[in-house]
Amino acid sequence: MSVAHDDHYGPWTVEEVLALGEDRGQRRELMGDMLLMAPAPGFKHQRASLRLAMLIDAAIHATGAPFEVLEAVNVVLPDGLFIPDIAVVDAAAAAEDPVTCDAEAVHLVVEIVSPSSAGRRVDRLLKPPYYAEAGIEHLWRLELVPAPSLVVCELEAGRYVERQVAEAGRVSYVEKPFPIEVDPGELVQPRG
């Protein structure tokens, strides 16, 4: 079943959003019953996502933990469907090649803050409470403007508490949930 945006009236469901199919030109997320659409991210965003995912993947591999790092996958929450830029999920949950992943299988989400004012509000203010309600233990937020910084948060008493801020131009050690060394500035630098 395929549902066109123009033919839809009223609240959305996870099933209806998934029925829209894959679209590499935009992301479709569900906050409550409201459909959110955003254009595909830019090059700086994509570069940072890939490089940070590779750092996290190497850290997981070094510890032998049974997790997999995935970029831009559908995570089903108690009240919505989000596509975090990076998600660390139980390897068993990813092994069957699903279209979605339940939040219970997610240990870390990373949001790379959108440059638009609406995108910044969504990434900084609106998404974290949904992730917290779902019980996702770790949330990292990569800010790109004015200078790259990685904000490391951990779930405590139902809300995220900022534990660390890694700033561009300096290598920082992030201990949880997997130990990595990162300079946020290096995540966005073009090659050559």
PDB file of C-alpha atoms in Angstrom:
ATOM      1  CA  MET A   1       0.000   0.000   0.000  1.00  0.00           C
ATOM      2  CA  SER A   2       1.256   3.458  -0.851  1.00  0.00           C
ATOM      3  CA  VAL A   3      -0.134   6.650   0.607  1.00  0.00           C
ATOM      4  CA  ALA A   4       0.346   9.975  -1.156  1.00  0.00           C
ATOM      5  CA  HIS A   5       0.954  13.042   0.991  1.00  0.00           C
ATOM      6  CA  ASP A   6      -1.735  15.005  -0.870  1.00  0.00           C
ATOM      7  CA  ASP A   7      -4.393  12.331  -0.257  1.00  0.00           C
ATOM      8  CA  HIS A   8      -3.833  12.106   3.492  1.00  0.00           C
ATOM      9  CA  TYR A   9      -5.999  13.951   5.994  1.00  0.00           C
ATOM     10  CA  GLY A  10      -5.819  13.808   9.757  1.00  0.00           C
ATOM     11  CA  PRO A  11      -3.310  12.174  12.085  1.00  0.00           C
ATOM     12  CA  TRP A  12      -0.586   9.855  10.821  1.00  0.00           C
ATOM     13  CA  THR A  13       0.385   6.400  12.091  1.00  0.00           C
ATOM     14  CA  VAL A  14       3.727   4.611  11.968  1.00  0.00           C
ATOM     15  CA  GLU A  15       2.274   2.178   9.439  1.00  0.00           C
ATOM     16  CA  GLU A  16       1.120   4.995   7.142  1.00  0.00           C
ATOM     17  CA  VAL A  17       4.511   6.715   7.265  1.00  0.00           C
ATOM     18  CA  LEU A  18       6.321   3.462   6.472  1.00  0.00           C
ATOM     19  CA  ALA A  19       3.878   2.818   3.605  1.00  0.00           C
ATOM     20  CA  LEU A  20       5.105   6.014   1.924  1.00  0.00           C
ATOM     21  CA  GLY A  21       8.197   4.027   0.968  1.00  0.00           C
ATOM     22  CA  GLU A  22      11.831   4.989   0.793  1.00  0.00           C
ATOM     23  CA  ASP A  23      12.743   8.470  -0.394  1.00  0.00           C
ATOM     24  CA  ARG A  24      16.403   9.430  -0.493  1.00  0.00           C
ATOM     25  CA  GLY A  25      15.440  13.067  -1.104  1.00  0.00           C
ATOM     26  CA  GLN A  26      13.783  13.582   2.264  1.00  0.00           C
ATOM     27  CA  ARG A  27      13.322  12.108   5.698  1.00  0.00           C
ATOM     28  CA  ARG A  28       9.858  11.422   7.038  1.00  0.00           C
ATOM     29  CA  GLU A  29       9.475  11.140  10.800  1.00  0.00           C
ATOM     30  CA  LEU A  30       6.484  10.900  13.079  1.00  0.00           C
ATOM     31  CA  MET A  31       6.197  12.945  16.265  1.00  0.00           C
ATOM     32  CA  GLY A  32       3.042  11.785  17.997  1.00  0.00           C
ATOM     33  CA  ASP A  33       0.667  11.736  15.040  1.00  0.00           C
ATOM     34  CA  MET A  34       2.306  14.648  13.201  1.00  0.00           C
ATOM     35  CA  LEU A  35       4.364  13.980  10.075  1.00  0.00           C
ATOM     36  CA  LEU A  36       7.720  15.785   9.949  1.00  0.00           C
ATOM     37  CA  MET A  37       9.554  16.061   6.660  1.00  0.00           C
ATOM     38  CA  ALA A  38      13.074  17.322   6.104  1.00  0.00           C
ATOM     39  CA  PRO A  39      15.308  17.464   3.045  1.00  0.00           C
ATOM     40  CA  ALA A  40      18.250  15.098   2.785  1.00  0.00           C
ATOM     41  CA  PRO A  41      21.210  16.399   4.832  1.00  0.00           C
ATOM     42  CA  GLY A  42      24.076  18.348   3.280  1.00  0.00           C
ATOM     43  CA  PHE A  43      27.650  17.236   2.714  1.00  0.00           C
ATOM     44  CA  LYS A  44      29.086  18.511   6.017  1.00  0.00           C
ATOM     45  CA  HIS A  45      26.364  16.647   7.885  1.00  0.00           C
ATOM     46  CA  GLN A  46      26.892  13.446   5.897  1.00  0.00           C
ATOM     47  CA  ARG A  47      30.672  13.623   6.276  1.00  0.00           C
ATOM     48  CA  ALA A  48      30.359  14.037  10.054  1.00  0.00           C
ATOM     49  CA  SER A  49      27.816  11.226  10.306  1.00  0.00           C
ATOM     50  CA  LEU A  50      29.982   8.756   8.415  1.00  0.00           C
ATOM     51  CA  ARG A  51      33.148   9.591  10.327  1.00  0.00           C
ATOM     52  CA  LEU A  52      31.491   9.529  13.741  1.00  0.00           C
ATOM     53  CA  ALA A  53      29.749   6.240  12.902  1.00  0.00           C
ATOM     54  CA  MET A  54      33.134   4.769  11.931  1.00  0.00           C
ATOM     55  CA  LEU A  55      34.692   5.893  15.247  1.00  0.00           C
ATOM     56  CA  ILE A  56      31.815   4.374  17.217  1.00  0.00           C
ATOM     57  CA  ASP A  57      31.945   1.176  15.164  1.00  0.00           C
ATOM     58  CA  ALA A  58      35.684   0.782  15.815  1.00  0.00           C
ATOM     59  CA  ALA A  59      35.115   1.312  19.554  1.00  0.00           C
ATOM     60  CA  ILE A  60      32.360  -1.308  19.626  1.00  0.00           C
ATOM     61  CA  HIS A  61      34.506  -3.758  17.690  1.00  0.00           C
ATOM     62  CA  ALA A  62      37.421  -3.188  20.106  1.00  0.00           C
ATOM     63  CA  THR A  63      35.205  -4.030  23.100  1.00  0.00           C
ATOM     64  CA  GLY A  64      33.567  -7.016  21.413  1.00  0.00           C
ATOM     65  CA  ALA A  65      30.142  -5.710  22.430  1.00  0.00           C
ATOM     66  CA  PRO A  66      27.161  -7.212  20.537  1.00  0.00           C
ATOM     67  CA  PHE A  67      26.026  -3.970  18.894  1.00  0.00           C
ATOM     68  CA  GLU A  68      25.813  -2.581  15.405  1.00  0.00           C
ATOM     69  CA  VAL A  69      26.171   1.040  14.270  1.00  0.00           C
ATOM     70  CA  LEU A  70      23.655   2.160  11.666  1.00  0.00           C
ATOM     71  CA  GLU A  71      23.018   5.474   9.962  1.00  0.00           C
ATOM     72  CA  ALA A  72      19.551   6.916   9.290  1.00  0.00           C
ATOM     73  CA  VAL A  73      17.376   3.949  10.312  1.00  0.00           C
ATOM     74  CA  ASN A  74      13.726   3.949  11.423  1.00  0.00           C
ATOM     75  CA  VAL A  75      13.445   3.779  15.209  1.00  0.00           C
ATOM     76  CA  VAL A  76       9.935   3.120  16.543  1.00  0.00           C
ATOM     77  CA  LEU A  77       9.265   4.987  19.793  1.00  0.00           C
ATOM     78  CA  PRO A  78       6.266   4.706  22.128  1.00  0.00           C
ATOM     79  CA  ASP A  79       4.822   7.825  20.485  1.00  0.00           C
ATOM     80  CA  GLY A  80       6.453   8.205  17.105  1.00  0.00           C
ATOM     81  CA  LEU A  81       8.999   7.183  14.519  1.00  0.00           C
ATOM     82  CA  PHE A  82      12.347   8.960  14.277  1.00  0.00           C
ATOM     83  CA  ILE A  83      15.334   8.557  12.013  1.00  0.00           C
ATOM     84  CA  PRO A  84      18.376   9.406  14.121  1.00  0.00           C
ATOM     85  CA  ASP A  85      21.507  10.231  12.160  1.00  0.00           C
ATOM     86  CA  ILE A  86      23.308   7.376  13.931  1.00  0.00           C
ATOM     87  CA  ALA A  87      21.863   4.584  16.074  1.00  0.00           C
ATOM     88  CA  VAL A  88      23.694   1.900  18.035  1.00  0.00           C
ATOM     89  CA  VAL A  89      21.423  -1.124  18.238  1.00  0.00           C
ATOM     90  CA  ASP A  90      21.576  -4.681  19.547  1.00  0.00           C
ATOM     91  CA  ALA A  91      23.247  -6.812  16.880  1.00  0.00           C
ATOM     92  CA  ALA A  92      20.468  -9.391  17.171  1.00  0.00           C
ATOM     93  CA  ALA A  93      17.839  -6.736  16.387  1.00  0.00           C
ATOM     94  CA  ALA A  94      19.724  -5.679  13.240  1.00  0.00           C
ATOM     95  CA  ALA A  95      20.567  -9.214  12.069  1.00  0.00           C
ATOM     96  CA  GLU A  96      17.194  -9.907  10.485  1.00  0.00           C
ATOM     97  CA  ASP A  97      17.477  -6.824   8.224  1.00  0.00           C
ATOM     98  CA  PRO A  98      14.287  -5.157   9.472  1.00  0.00           C
ATOM     99  CA  VAL A  99      12.756  -1.937   8.149  1.00  0.00           C
ATOM    100  CA  THR A 100      12.352  -0.601  11.699  1.00  0.00           C
ATOM    101  CA  CYS A 101      13.981  -1.061  15.071  1.00  0.00           C
ATOM    102  CA  ASP A 102      12.124  -0.826  18.359  1.00  0.00           C
ATOM    103  CA  ALA A 103      13.571   1.692  20.808  1.00  0.00           C
ATOM    104  CA  GLU A 104      14.203  -1.089  23.371  1.00  0.00           C
ATOM    105  CA  ALA A 105      17.032  -2.355  21.143  1.00  0.00           C
ATOM    106  CA  VAL A 106      18.699   1.078  20.843  1.00  0.00           C
ATOM    107  CA  HIS A 107      21.539   2.052  23.209  1.00  0.00           C
ATOM    108  CA  LEU A 108      22.713   5.319  21.664  1.00  0.00           C
ATOM    109  CA  VAL A 109      21.249   7.828  19.249  1.00  0.00           C
ATOM    110  CA  VAL A 110      23.199  10.642  17.627  1.00  0.00           C
ATOM    111  CA  GLU A 111      21.490  13.687  16.186  1.00  0.00           C
ATOM    112  CA  ILE A 112      23.500  16.017  13.989  1.00  0.00           C
ATOM    113  CA  VAL A 113      21.841  19.378  14.391  1.00  0.00           C
ATOM    114  CA  SER A 114      20.231  20.710  11.257  1.00  0.00           C
ATOM    115  CA  PRO A 115      21.331  24.185  10.114  1.00  0.00           C
ATOM    116  CA  SER A 116      17.760  25.460   9.698  1.00  0.00           C
ATOM    117  CA  SER A 117      16.059  27.169  12.640  1.00  0.00           C
ATOM    118  CA  ALA A 118      13.165  24.668  12.563  1.00  0.00           C
ATOM    119  CA  GLY A 119      15.606  21.753  12.324  1.00  0.00           C
ATOM    120  CA  ARG A 120      17.620  23.068  15.276  1.00  0.00           C
ATOM    121  CA  ARG A 121      14.464  23.191  17.417  1.00  0.00           C
ATOM    122  CA  VAL A 122      13.509  19.641  16.420  1.00  0.00           C
ATOM    123  CA  ASP A 123      16.987  18.192  17.076  1.00  0.00           C
ATOM    124  CA  ARG A 124      17.709  20.115  20.295  1.00  0.00           C
ATOM    125  CA  LEU A 125      14.317  20.470  21.948  1.00  0.00           C
ATOM    126  CA  LEU A 126      11.662  18.195  20.492  1.00  0.00           C
ATOM    127  CA  LYS A 127      13.402  14.868  19.868  1.00  0.00           C
ATOM    128  CA  PRO A 128      15.222  14.364  23.206  1.00  0.00           C
ATOM    129  CA  PRO A 129      12.048  13.956  25.333  1.00  0.00           C
ATOM    130  CA  TYR A 130      10.761  11.302  22.916  1.00  0.00           C
ATOM    131  CA  TYR A 131      14.062   9.406  23.087  1.00  0.00           C
ATOM    132  CA  ALA A 132      14.048   9.731  26.885  1.00  0.00           C
ATOM    133  CA  GLU A 133      10.472   8.447  27.135  1.00  0.00           C
ATOM    134  CA  ALA A 134      11.571   5.443  25.066  1.00  0.00           C
ATOM    135  CA  GLY A 135      14.359   4.741  27.589  1.00  0.00           C
ATOM    136  CA  ILE A 136      17.292   5.176  25.197  1.00  0.00           C
ATOM    137  CA  GLU A 137      20.180   5.502  27.620  1.00  0.00           C
ATOM    138  CA  HIS A 138      22.571   7.669  25.613  1.00  0.00           C
ATOM    139  CA  LEU A 139      22.009  10.682  23.354  1.00  0.00           C
ATOM    140  CA  TRP A 140      24.785  12.544  21.587  1.00  0.00           C
ATOM    141  CA  ARG A 141      24.149  15.803  19.748  1.00  0.00           C
ATOM    142  CA  LEU A 142      26.679  17.015  17.208  1.00  0.00           C
ATOM    143  CA  GLU A 143      26.446  20.776  16.744  1.00  0.00           C
ATOM    144  CA  LEU A 144      27.966  22.043  13.487  1.00  0.00           C
ATOM    145  CA  VAL A 145      27.491  25.798  13.980  1.00  0.00           C
ATOM    146  CA  PRO A 146      29.199  28.047  14.970  1.00  0.00           C
ATOM    147  CA  ALA A 147      31.992  25.482  15.501  1.00  0.00           C
ATOM    148  CA  PRO A 148      31.633  21.709  15.710  1.00  0.00           C
ATOM    149  CA  SER A 149      31.019  20.327  19.196  1.00  0.00           C
ATOM    150  CA  LEU A 150      29.757  17.002  20.490  1.00  0.00           C
ATOM    151  CA  VAL A 151      27.330  17.166  23.414  1.00  0.00           C
ATOM    152  CA  VAL A 152      27.275  13.844  25.290  1.00  0.00           C
ATOM    153  CA  CYS A 153      24.126  13.166  27.335  1.00  0.00           C
ATOM    154  CA  GLU A 154      22.987  10.281  29.508  1.00  0.00           C
ATOM    155  CA  LEU A 155      19.494   9.364  30.660  1.00  0.00           C
ATOM    156  CA  GLU A 156      18.929  10.071  34.347  1.00  0.00           C
ATOM    157  CA  ALA A 157      15.555  10.059  36.106  1.00  0.00           C
ATOM    158  CA  GLY A 158      13.676  10.165  32.801  1.00  0.00           C
ATOM    159  CA  ARG A 159      15.585  13.045  31.191  1.00  0.00           C
ATOM    160  CA  TYR A 160      18.918  13.618  29.508  1.00  0.00           C
ATOM    161  CA  VAL A 161      21.722  15.137  31.537  1.00  0.00           C
ATOM    162  CA  GLU A 162      24.690  16.687  29.761  1.00  0.00           C
ATOM    163  CA  ARG A 163      27.858  14.856  30.811  1.00  0.00           C
ATOM    164  CA  GLN A 164      30.449  16.312  28.480  1.00  0.00           C
ATOM    165  CA  VAL A 165      31.024  18.706  25.604  1.00  0.00           C
ATOM    166  CA  ALA A 166      33.832  17.887  23.180  1.00  0.00           C
ATOM    167  CA  GLU A 167      34.982  20.960  21.267  1.00  0.00           C
ATOM    168  CA  ALA A 168      36.621  21.390  17.860  1.00  0.00           C
ATOM    169  CA  GLY A 169      40.390  21.640  17.786  1.00  0.00           C
ATOM    170  CA  ARG A 170      40.892  19.371  20.782  1.00  0.00           C
ATOM    171  CA  VAL A 171      40.804  15.592  21.056  1.00  0.00           C
ATOM    172  CA  SER A 172      38.376  14.570  23.793  1.00  0.00           C
ATOM    173  CA  TYR A 173      37.912  11.173  25.397  1.00  0.00           C
ATOM    174  CA  VAL A 174      34.290  10.050  25.589  1.00  0.00           C
ATOM    175  CA  GLU A 175      33.892   7.074  27.917  1.00  0.00           C
ATOM    176  CA  LYS A 176      30.241   6.008  27.580  1.00  0.00           C
ATOM    177  CA  PRO A 177      28.656   4.042  26.128  1.00  0.00           C
ATOM    178  CA  PHE A 178      31.801   3.112  24.177  1.00  0.00           C
ATOM    179  CA  PRO A 179      35.203   4.727  24.637  1.00  0.00           C
ATOM    180  CA  ILE A 180      36.236   6.930  21.728  1.00  0.00           C
ATOM    181  CA  GLU A 181      38.619   9.787  21.150  1.00  0.00           C
ATOM    182  CA  VAL A 182      37.129  12.515  19.000  1.00  0.00           C
ATOM    183  CA  ASP A 183      37.882  15.987  17.730  1.00  0.00           C
ATOM    184  CA  PRO A 184      34.528  17.250  16.408  1.00  0.00           C
ATOM    185  CA  GLY A 185      36.344  19.608  14.047  1.00  0.00           C
ATOM    186  CA  GLU A 186      37.985  16.692  12.259  1.00  0.00           C
ATOM    187  CA  LEU A 187      34.580  15.097  11.633  1.00  0.00           C
ATOM    188  CA  VAL A 188      33.590  17.869   9.221  1.00  0.00           C
ATOM    189  CA  GLN A 189      36.874  18.714   7.445  1.00  0.00           C
ATOM    190  CA  PRO A 190      36.829  18.003   3.710  1.00  0.00           C
ATOM    191  CA  ARG A 191      39.557  15.718   2.390  1.00  0.00           C
ATOM    192  CA  GLY A 192      42.394  16.987   0.227  1.00  0.00           C
TER     193      GLY A 192
END
